[in-house]
Amino acid sequence: MGREIAQVMGPGGMPWLERPEREEEEQPKLVLDALGLKGGETVVDFGAGSGYYTFRLAKIVGARGAVIAVDIEPKMLEFIRQRAARENLTNVGLVQSTETDPKLPRNRVDVVLLVDVYHELSFPYEVMSKIRDALKPNGRVVLIEFRAEDPSVPIRPVHKMSEAQAVKEMQAVGLKQIETIESLPIQHLFVFGK
């Protein structure tokens, strides 16, 4: 759809995902606040990596909710499983996806969060079509992507997305733009629904 697909980050990228300066650079609290979670929701952390957002989400949705950490890399999921066990978090589930299938149940998910992940999907149409099917009627997809429109964002262009590109690709799978929130320092926060 007019862009290059970036390479998937493997387990070797976990130190970068857990870098101390990420808190200041990306402001995850602003992302979590923007989700508007009240507790009890089912949230998917798609492309969960090291679980940077998984564990924050698990605390917000609480015991009545669930967080499904989805990743294509078994080592990433094992890292999350071990940490969830150490922290005694029983509301974290794990799903190993494939390049074309997120392996999510239909009509069961309130929010699917993809943080700096969408641009790496080898088969974005196939994956996002199945993610759309996993959403409840009022479910949302939230994409966090580095701003392609801003040349000062210190990320390689292949790892950035413009708002126009994101909207075009989500419309192709039947998702409509609900809003774009520009409160993050160097990333877009796009919200889409059925």
Short mmCIF file of C-alpha atoms in Angstrom, two decimals:
data_model
loop_
_atom_site.label_atom_id
_atom_site.label_comp_id
_atom_site.label_asym_id
_atom_site.label_seq_id
_atom_site.Cartn_x
_atom_site.Cartn_y
_atom_site.Cartn_z
CA MET A 1 0.00 0.00 0.00
CA GLY A 2 2.83 2.34 -0.80
CA ARG A 3 5.30 1.70 2.00
CA GLU A 4 8.18 -0.60 2.90
CA ILE A 5 7.54 -3.12 5.67
CA ALA A 6 10.14 -3.05 8.46
CA GLN A 7 11.85 -6.15 9.87
CA VAL A 8 10.33 -7.68 13.01
CA MET A 9 12.26 -7.07 16.21
CA GLY A 10 13.40 -10.34 17.73
CA PRO A 11 14.36 -11.23 21.31
CA GLY A 12 17.67 -9.42 20.84
CA GLY A 13 15.69 -6.17 20.94
CA MET A 14 14.38 -6.69 24.48
CA PRO A 15 16.99 -4.41 26.11
CA TRP A 16 15.88 -1.60 23.79
CA LEU A 17 12.22 -2.22 24.72
CA GLU A 18 13.08 -2.06 28.42
CA ARG A 19 15.53 0.88 28.22
CA PRO A 20 15.21 3.27 31.19
CA GLU A 21 14.83 6.36 29.00
CA ARG A 22 11.74 4.91 27.27
CA GLU A 23 9.52 6.29 30.03
CA GLU A 24 10.61 9.86 29.26
CA GLU A 25 10.87 9.44 25.47
CA GLU A 26 7.49 7.79 24.88
CA GLN A 27 5.42 8.71 27.96
CA PRO A 28 3.53 5.40 28.38
CA LYS A 29 1.27 6.90 31.05
CA LEU A 30 -0.22 9.19 28.38
CA VAL A 31 -0.91 6.13 26.20
CA LEU A 32 -2.60 4.29 29.05
CA ASP A 33 -4.66 7.34 30.03
CA ALA A 34 -5.80 7.75 26.41
CA LEU A 35 -7.14 4.18 26.38
CA GLY A 36 -9.78 5.18 28.94
CA LEU A 37 -9.80 1.76 30.60
CA LYS A 38 -11.99 1.49 33.69
CA GLY A 39 -11.23 -2.09 34.75
CA GLY A 40 -12.70 -5.39 33.67
CA GLU A 41 -11.87 -5.06 29.97
CA THR A 42 -10.20 -7.59 27.71
CA VAL A 43 -7.17 -5.91 26.15
CA VAL A 44 -4.70 -7.34 23.65
CA ASP A 45 -1.09 -6.18 23.71
CA PHE A 46 -0.28 -7.15 20.14
CA GLY A 47 3.42 -7.53 19.44
CA ALA A 48 3.91 -7.52 23.20
CA GLY A 49 7.67 -7.99 23.04
CA SER A 50 9.04 -7.87 26.58
CA GLY A 51 5.62 -7.05 28.05
CA TYR A 52 6.42 -3.37 28.60
CA TYR A 53 2.73 -2.51 28.20
CA THR A 54 1.31 -5.92 29.16
CA PHE A 55 2.12 -5.50 32.84
CA ARG A 56 0.93 -1.91 33.00
CA LEU A 57 -2.35 -2.95 31.34
CA ALA A 58 -2.79 -5.93 33.70
CA LYS A 59 -2.80 -3.59 36.70
CA ILE A 60 -5.38 -1.30 35.10
CA VAL A 61 -7.89 -3.96 33.95
CA GLY A 62 -7.55 -5.75 37.29
CA ALA A 63 -8.72 -9.20 38.33
CA ARG A 64 -12.05 -8.82 36.47
CA GLY A 65 -10.23 -8.07 33.21
CA ALA A 66 -7.66 -9.81 31.08
CA VAL A 67 -4.63 -8.87 29.05
CA ILE A 68 -3.68 -11.12 26.17
CA ALA A 69 -0.02 -10.72 25.24
CA VAL A 70 0.39 -11.70 21.59
CA ASP A 71 3.76 -12.13 19.92
CA ILE A 72 5.23 -14.16 17.09
CA GLU A 73 8.43 -14.84 19.09
CA PRO A 74 8.22 -17.71 21.62
CA LYS A 75 11.16 -16.29 23.62
CA MET A 76 9.29 -13.02 24.13
CA LEU A 77 6.22 -14.89 25.37
CA GLU A 78 8.33 -17.01 27.72
CA PHE A 79 9.87 -13.84 29.18
CA ILE A 80 6.36 -12.48 29.81
CA ARG A 81 5.16 -15.80 31.26
CA GLN A 82 8.04 -15.89 33.74
CA ARG A 83 7.53 -12.29 34.84
CA ALA A 84 3.75 -12.74 35.22
CA ALA A 85 4.42 -15.79 37.42
CA ARG A 86 6.97 -13.86 39.52
CA GLU A 87 4.50 -11.01 39.97
CA ASN A 88 1.59 -13.41 40.57
CA LEU A 89 -0.48 -11.84 37.78
CA THR A 90 -3.25 -14.27 36.89
CA ASN A 91 -4.97 -11.99 34.38
CA VAL A 92 -2.23 -12.22 31.74
CA GLY A 93 -2.72 -14.72 28.92
CA LEU A 94 -0.27 -15.57 26.14
CA VAL A 95 -0.89 -16.22 22.45
CA GLN A 96 1.74 -17.05 19.86
CA SER A 97 0.65 -15.50 16.59
CA THR A 98 1.80 -16.30 13.09
CA GLU A 99 2.70 -13.87 10.30
CA THR A 100 -0.88 -13.99 9.04
CA ASP A 101 -3.00 -14.87 12.08
CA PRO A 102 -3.14 -13.19 15.51
CA LYS A 103 -5.07 -16.23 16.80
CA LEU A 104 -7.63 -14.18 18.73
CA PRO A 105 -11.22 -15.19 19.53
CA ARG A 106 -13.95 -13.47 17.48
CA ASN A 107 -15.99 -10.66 19.07
CA ARG A 108 -14.26 -10.90 22.48
CA VAL A 109 -11.80 -7.99 22.70
CA ASP A 110 -12.40 -4.43 23.92
CA VAL A 111 -9.06 -2.92 22.88
CA VAL A 112 -6.16 -4.10 20.74
CA LEU A 113 -3.02 -2.04 21.39
CA LEU A 114 -0.14 -2.12 18.88
CA VAL A 115 2.83 -0.05 20.04
CA ASP A 116 5.44 0.49 17.33
CA VAL A 117 4.38 -2.83 15.83
CA TYR A 118 2.01 -2.29 12.93
CA HIS A 119 4.73 -1.11 10.52
CA GLU A 120 6.53 -4.45 11.06
CA LEU A 121 3.63 -6.73 10.11
CA SER A 122 4.63 -8.84 7.11
CA PHE A 123 0.97 -9.38 6.19
CA PRO A 124 -0.83 -6.32 7.58
CA TYR A 125 -4.09 -6.86 5.68
CA GLU A 126 -4.50 -10.46 6.84
CA VAL A 127 -3.56 -9.73 10.46
CA MET A 128 -5.65 -6.59 10.81
CA SER A 129 -8.70 -8.24 9.21
CA LYS A 130 -8.56 -10.91 11.92
CA ILE A 131 -7.94 -8.31 14.63
CA ARG A 132 -11.05 -6.46 13.39
CA ASP A 133 -13.01 -9.72 13.74
CA ALA A 134 -11.74 -10.13 17.31
CA LEU A 135 -13.20 -6.79 18.39
CA LYS A 136 -16.47 -6.51 20.25
CA PRO A 137 -19.00 -4.25 18.47
CA ASN A 138 -17.61 -1.16 20.22
CA GLY A 139 -14.04 -2.45 20.38
CA ARG A 140 -11.10 -0.29 19.36
CA VAL A 141 -7.73 -0.73 17.71
CA VAL A 142 -5.08 1.67 18.99
CA LEU A 143 -1.93 2.14 16.93
CA ILE A 144 1.08 3.94 18.36
CA GLU A 145 3.57 4.77 15.61
CA PHE A 146 6.51 7.14 15.34
CA ARG A 147 5.56 10.25 13.33
CA ALA A 148 6.68 10.00 9.70
CA GLU A 149 5.74 13.65 9.19
CA ASP A 150 8.39 14.80 11.68
CA PRO A 151 11.99 14.53 10.41
CA SER A 152 13.31 15.33 13.90
CA VAL A 153 12.00 12.00 15.29
CA PRO A 154 15.24 9.99 15.66
CA ILE A 155 13.95 6.74 14.12
CA ARG A 156 14.69 5.28 10.68
CA PRO A 157 11.93 6.19 8.18
CA VAL A 158 10.92 2.54 7.67
CA HIS A 159 9.91 2.49 11.39
CA LYS A 160 7.62 5.52 11.09
CA MET A 161 4.07 5.99 9.78
CA SER A 162 2.10 9.00 8.68
CA GLU A 163 -1.48 9.54 9.71
CA ALA A 164 -2.60 9.35 6.06
CA GLN A 165 -0.89 5.98 5.59
CA ALA A 166 -2.33 4.51 8.80
CA VAL A 167 -5.85 5.67 7.95
CA LYS A 168 -5.59 4.30 4.39
CA GLU A 169 -4.45 0.88 5.60
CA MET A 170 -7.05 0.61 8.38
CA GLN A 171 -9.85 1.62 5.99
CA ALA A 172 -8.73 -1.20 3.67
CA VAL A 173 -9.59 -3.74 6.40
CA GLY A 174 -12.89 -2.12 7.35
CA LEU A 175 -11.77 -0.06 10.34
CA LYS A 176 -12.77 3.58 10.60
CA GLN A 177 -10.79 6.32 12.28
CA ILE A 178 -12.31 7.45 15.56
CA GLU A 179 -9.61 9.94 16.55
CA THR A 180 -5.95 10.81 16.51
CA ILE A 181 -4.44 11.94 19.79
CA GLU A 182 -1.25 13.96 19.49
CA SER A 183 -0.25 14.16 23.16
CA LEU A 184 2.80 11.89 22.83
CA PRO A 185 6.22 13.48 22.35
CA ILE A 186 7.30 11.65 19.15
CA GLN A 187 4.50 9.23 18.23
CA HIS A 188 0.99 9.32 16.82
CA LEU A 189 -1.81 7.64 18.77
CA PHE A 190 -4.46 6.49 16.29
CA VAL A 191 -7.80 5.06 17.44
CA PHE A 192 -9.92 2.97 15.04
CA GLY A 193 -13.19 1.06 15.41
CA LYS A 194 -15.46 -1.23 13.39
#
